[in-house]
Every structure is written in C-alpha cells, then in structure tokens.
Amino acid sequence: MSVGHGAGEGMDEGPDGATGLDGGDGGTGSGPDDGEAGGGADGTRDERRLSTPATTVLGLFLLVDVVFVCGALVTLWPVVLATVEPGADPAATARWSPFGFGDWALTADTAMLLAVVVCSALGSFVHAATSFATYVGNRRLYASWLWWYLLRAGIGVALALLVYLLLRGGLFAGSSGAGATNPYGFSGIAGLCGLFSKQATDKLREICDTLLSTRGDGDRDRRDGLVTPRDSTPHH
C-alpha cells in the first residue's frame, strides 16, 4: 500500500493494492496528527468510512484471530514433528489437543495439512492487520472493504492448500508420504501464500497458461457453435 499523490490523487488504493473509488490510504494526511484526512472538503465525516464501533470490532476480531492461530500452531507443531520425522511410520498417529479441547489422532498427512492451514492463516493475518492499521491510521477504512478483511484468512488458506497439493504432487511424487517432506519448508511456503496471495495467484495463473495453452480457439473451431444473425437472435 502506498500514499497516493499526483494525477491519481482522486482514486483511492484498496487493501489489496488495486486502485478504485472505494477504500484506500491515499491522501496527504498519512500521520496521526494530520487532521481528518478522510473527511470531506467542508470538514464533515466521510460517510463511506467504517463506523468507530465497527472498526473496533474488526480490530478485536483480528486480535482474536492471531491469538487463536498462534495458539493452534504452538500446540500443533510438536505433533507435526513427531509424525513427519525421518523414518517415522506413515501410519503412525500422534495426539493433538488444541487449547485443551478434544483429543485428535493425527496422521502425518493430516498434521501437515493442518500445519499448512494454520501457517497460511498466520500469513493472511499479517497482510490483513498491516492493511487495517494503515487504513485506520489514515482514516481511510471504508465500509465497502469489510468483507475483504473477513475473507482474507479463507482466501489465504484455500490458496495455500492448492499450492501445497501442487508441490506435493509435482515434486514429491513417488516419495514415501509426508514423512519425506520438510515441515518447515512447506509451512513457510504456506505462510507466504497467505501473506502474498495476489502474487501467488498470479504465479499460478502463469503456470496454468503455460501448461494448458492451446494453439487454436476452441469456440471458433467447433462447427456447431452458435451463429448470431443480424436480428441478434441466437440460432444453431
């Protein structure tokens, strides 16, 4: 995120780096003592901004999120190391009791999947919390971006799982299961997927464009395609 100046000053940058009319930390009032940067020209409050109670609730939600994620990671990591250590039996299980609730028997593959989920959620928190603090500090946190913050963790987790499955299937095919993997490496990659989900999505798109590229236009090559005459009524 960056402070907007110059010709694009009328456009506000969104939490994910996109420029648009909703949300952003643009403007010259980037410090806590620069006045109501998010207000109108007549000094009135910008109605697009998220209300103070809603901002407080969102901030508390992010705090609870990081406490939960870090607590889950601290209790899960010994289980991951116990099941994924070199020479471990792929069918062996270890007990996991998150926050003292429940008693789950995890295999090596299940423990690695949970580690990917938790680490990607941690990376997503870093992204969302950094954006939240910057936008609140600039008084540019708009209500239209609320769902972006609520869905941030889910997007990061889903993307990290896809990348994990891609790496495990492509780089470790034929290996002896999760016991042959490096939990630190995969957990770090998962955290980066949550933190840099936009860049990871762009990279996956480049890979798909390369692997699934075609020489012709499938729709045009089909003889039974739709033909639209001048009256704009589709006919076969």
Coordinates of C-alpha atoms in Angstrom, one line a residue:
M1 CA 0.0 0.0 0.0
S2 CA 1.2 3.5 -0.7
V3 CA 0.0 7.0 -0.2
G4 CA -1.5 8.4 -3.4
H5 CA -0.2 11.6 -5.0
G6 CA -0.3 13.4 -8.3
A7 CA -2.6 12.6 -11.2
G8 CA -4.2 9.6 -9.5
E9 CA -4.9 11.5 -6.3
G10 CA -8.7 11.3 -6.8
M11 CA -8.5 7.5 -6.9
D12 CA -8.1 5.6 -3.6
E13 CA -6.0 2.4 -3.4
G14 CA -7.7 -0.6 -2.0
P15 CA -6.3 -3.0 0.7
D16 CA -5.1 -5.5 -2.0
G17 CA -3.2 -2.8 -3.9
A18 CA -6.0 -2.2 -6.5
T19 CA -6.9 1.4 -7.4
G20 CA -10.6 2.2 -7.1
L21 CA -13.1 4.6 -5.7
D22 CA -13.7 2.6 -2.6
G23 CA -11.2 2.1 0.2
G24 CA -7.6 3.3 0.3
D25 CA -4.9 5.0 2.3
G26 CA -4.4 7.8 -0.3
G27 CA -4.3 11.4 0.6
T28 CA -1.7 13.6 2.2
G29 CA -2.9 13.0 5.8
S30 CA -0.8 9.9 6.5
G31 CA 0.1 10.7 10.1
P32 CA -1.9 10.6 13.3
D33 CA -1.7 14.4 13.7
D34 CA -2.7 15.4 10.2
G35 CA -6.3 16.0 10.9
E36 CA -9.4 14.3 9.4
A37 CA -7.8 13.1 6.2
G38 CA -10.8 11.0 5.4
G39 CA -13.3 13.9 5.8
G40 CA -14.9 16.0 3.1
A41 CA -13.8 19.4 1.8
D42 CA -16.2 21.1 4.3
G43 CA -14.7 19.1 7.3
T44 CA -17.6 16.7 7.5
R45 CA -17.1 13.0 8.1
D46 CA -16.9 10.8 5.0
E47 CA -20.0 8.6 5.1
R48 CA -18.1 5.8 3.3
R49 CA -15.8 5.3 6.3
L50 CA -16.4 2.3 8.6
S51 CA -18.0 3.5 11.9
T52 CA -15.9 3.6 15.0
P53 CA -17.7 0.7 16.7
A54 CA -17.4 -1.4 13.6
T55 CA -13.7 -0.6 13.3
T56 CA -13.2 -1.6 17.0
V57 CA -15.0 -4.9 16.4
L58 CA -12.9 -5.6 13.3
G59 CA -9.7 -4.8 15.2
L60 CA -10.7 -7.1 18.1
F61 CA -11.5 -9.8 15.5
L62 CA -8.0 -9.6 14.1
L63 CA -6.5 -9.8 17.6
V64 CA -8.6 -12.9 18.5
D65 CA -7.6 -14.4 15.1
V66 CA -3.8 -14.1 15.7
V67 CA -4.1 -15.4 19.3
F68 CA -6.1 -18.4 18.1
V69 CA -3.8 -19.1 15.1
C70 CA -0.6 -18.8 17.1
G71 CA -2.0 -21.0 19.9
A72 CA -3.0 -23.6 17.4
L73 CA 0.4 -23.5 15.8
V74 CA 2.2 -23.9 19.1
T75 CA 0.2 -26.9 20.1
L76 CA 0.2 -28.5 16.6
W77 CA 3.9 -28.2 15.8
P78 CA 5.2 -30.9 18.2
V79 CA 2.6 -33.3 16.6
V80 CA 3.9 -32.4 13.2
L81 CA 7.5 -33.0 14.1
A82 CA 6.6 -36.3 15.8
T83 CA 4.7 -37.7 12.7
V84 CA 6.8 -36.2 9.9
E85 CA 10.3 -37.0 11.3
P86 CA 12.6 -39.1 9.1
G87 CA 12.0 -42.8 9.4
A88 CA 8.6 -42.4 11.0
D89 CA 5.9 -44.9 10.2
P90 CA 3.5 -43.3 7.7
A91 CA 0.5 -45.0 9.5
A92 CA 1.6 -43.7 12.9
T93 CA -0.5 -41.2 14.7
A94 CA 0.0 -38.5 17.4
R95 CA -2.5 -36.9 19.7
W96 CA -3.4 -33.3 19.3
S97 CA -5.5 -31.4 21.9
P98 CA -5.9 -27.8 20.7
F99 CA -6.4 -25.4 23.7
G100 CA -7.2 -28.4 25.8
F101 CA -10.4 -29.2 23.9
G102 CA -10.8 -32.5 22.2
D103 CA -8.2 -35.3 21.6
W104 CA -7.5 -35.8 17.9
A105 CA -5.4 -38.6 16.5
L106 CA -3.4 -37.1 13.6
T107 CA -1.5 -39.0 10.9
A108 CA 1.5 -37.4 9.2
D109 CA -0.6 -36.2 6.2
T110 CA -3.3 -34.8 8.3
A111 CA -0.8 -33.0 10.6
M112 CA 0.9 -31.5 7.5
L113 CA -2.4 -30.3 6.1
L114 CA -3.3 -28.7 9.4
A115 CA 0.1 -27.0 9.6
V116 CA -0.4 -25.6 6.1
V117 CA -3.8 -24.2 7.1
V118 CA -2.6 -22.6 10.3
C119 CA 0.5 -21.1 8.8
S120 CA -1.4 -19.7 5.8
A121 CA -3.9 -18.2 8.2
L122 CA -1.0 -16.6 10.1
G123 CA 0.4 -15.1 6.9
S124 CA -3.1 -13.8 6.0
F125 CA -3.3 -12.1 9.4
V126 CA -0.1 -10.3 8.7
H127 CA -1.5 -9.0 5.4
A128 CA -4.9 -8.0 6.9
A129 CA -3.5 -6.5 10.1
T130 CA -1.0 -4.4 8.2
S131 CA -3.6 -3.1 5.9
F132 CA -6.1 -2.5 8.7
A133 CA -3.6 -0.5 10.8
T134 CA -2.5 1.6 7.8
Y135 CA -6.0 2.4 6.7
V136 CA -7.3 3.3 10.2
G137 CA -4.2 5.5 10.7
N138 CA -5.0 7.3 7.5
R139 CA -8.8 7.5 8.3
R140 CA -9.5 5.8 5.0
L141 CA -11.0 2.5 6.2
Y142 CA -14.2 2.3 4.1
A143 CA -17.1 0.0 4.9
S144 CA -17.0 -1.5 1.4
W145 CA -13.8 -3.3 2.3
L146 CA -15.2 -5.0 5.3
W147 CA -15.7 -8.4 3.6
W148 CA -12.2 -8.2 2.3
Y149 CA -10.9 -8.4 5.8
L150 CA -13.3 -11.1 6.9
L151 CA -12.5 -13.3 3.9
R152 CA -8.7 -12.7 3.9
A153 CA -7.9 -15.7 6.0
G154 CA -10.1 -18.0 4.0
I155 CA -8.6 -16.9 0.7
G156 CA -5.1 -17.4 2.0
V157 CA -5.9 -20.9 3.4
A158 CA -7.5 -22.1 0.2
L159 CA -4.7 -20.8 -1.9
A160 CA -2.0 -22.4 0.4
L161 CA -3.8 -25.7 0.2
L162 CA -3.8 -25.7 -3.6
V163 CA -0.1 -24.7 -3.7
Y164 CA 0.7 -27.5 -1.1
L165 CA -1.1 -30.1 -3.1
L166 CA 0.6 -28.9 -6.3
L167 CA 4.1 -29.1 -4.8
R168 CA 3.5 -32.4 -3.1
G169 CA 2.1 -33.9 -6.3
G170 CA 4.6 -32.4 -8.7
L171 CA 7.9 -32.5 -6.7
F172 CA 7.4 -35.4 -4.3
A173 CA 5.6 -38.0 -6.5
G174 CA 6.8 -41.4 -5.6
S175 CA 8.2 -40.4 -2.2
S176 CA 7.1 -42.2 1.0
G177 CA 4.3 -39.8 2.0
A178 CA 4.5 -36.9 4.4
G179 CA 7.5 -38.4 6.2
A180 CA 9.7 -37.4 3.3
T181 CA 8.7 -33.8 3.4
N182 CA 10.2 -30.8 5.2
P183 CA 7.6 -29.3 7.5
Y184 CA 9.5 -26.1 7.9
G185 CA 9.7 -25.5 4.2
F186 CA 6.1 -26.3 3.5
S187 CA 4.8 -24.3 6.4
G188 CA 6.9 -21.3 5.3
I189 CA 5.5 -21.5 1.8
A190 CA 2.0 -21.7 3.2
G191 CA 2.6 -18.6 5.3
L192 CA 3.9 -16.7 2.2
C193 CA 0.9 -17.8 0.2
G194 CA -1.3 -16.2 2.9
L195 CA 0.8 -13.1 3.1
F196 CA 1.3 -12.7 -0.7
S197 CA -1.9 -14.3 -2.0
K198 CA -2.2 -11.9 -5.0
Q199 CA 1.3 -12.7 -6.2
A200 CA 0.8 -16.4 -5.6
T201 CA -2.4 -16.3 -7.6
D202 CA -0.6 -14.5 -10.5
K203 CA 2.1 -17.1 -10.5
L204 CA -0.4 -20.0 -10.6
R205 CA -2.1 -18.3 -13.5
E206 CA 1.2 -18.1 -15.4
I207 CA 1.8 -21.8 -14.7
C208 CA -1.7 -22.7 -16.0
D209 CA -1.3 -20.5 -19.0
T210 CA 1.9 -22.4 -19.8
L211 CA 0.7 -25.9 -19.1
L212 CA -2.8 -25.5 -20.6
S213 CA -2.0 -23.3 -23.5
T214 CA -3.8 -24.0 -26.9
R215 CA -2.9 -23.1 -30.4
G216 CA -6.4 -22.6 -31.7
D217 CA -9.6 -21.0 -30.5
G218 CA -11.8 -23.9 -29.3
D219 CA -15.0 -22.0 -29.6
R220 CA -14.3 -20.9 -33.2
D221 CA -13.1 -24.3 -34.3
R222 CA -16.3 -26.0 -33.3
R223 CA -18.7 -26.4 -36.2
D224 CA -21.8 -26.5 -34.1
G225 CA -21.2 -23.1 -32.5
L226 CA -23.9 -20.5 -32.1
V227 CA -24.4 -18.2 -35.0
T228 CA -25.8 -14.8 -34.3
P229 CA -27.7 -13.2 -37.2
R230 CA -28.4 -9.5 -37.6
D231 CA -31.6 -9.7 -35.6
S232 CA -29.4 -10.7 -32.6
T233 CA -31.4 -13.9 -32.1
P234 CA -29.1 -16.9 -31.5
H235 CA -29.6 -19.9 -33.8
H236 CA -27.9 -23.2 -34.2

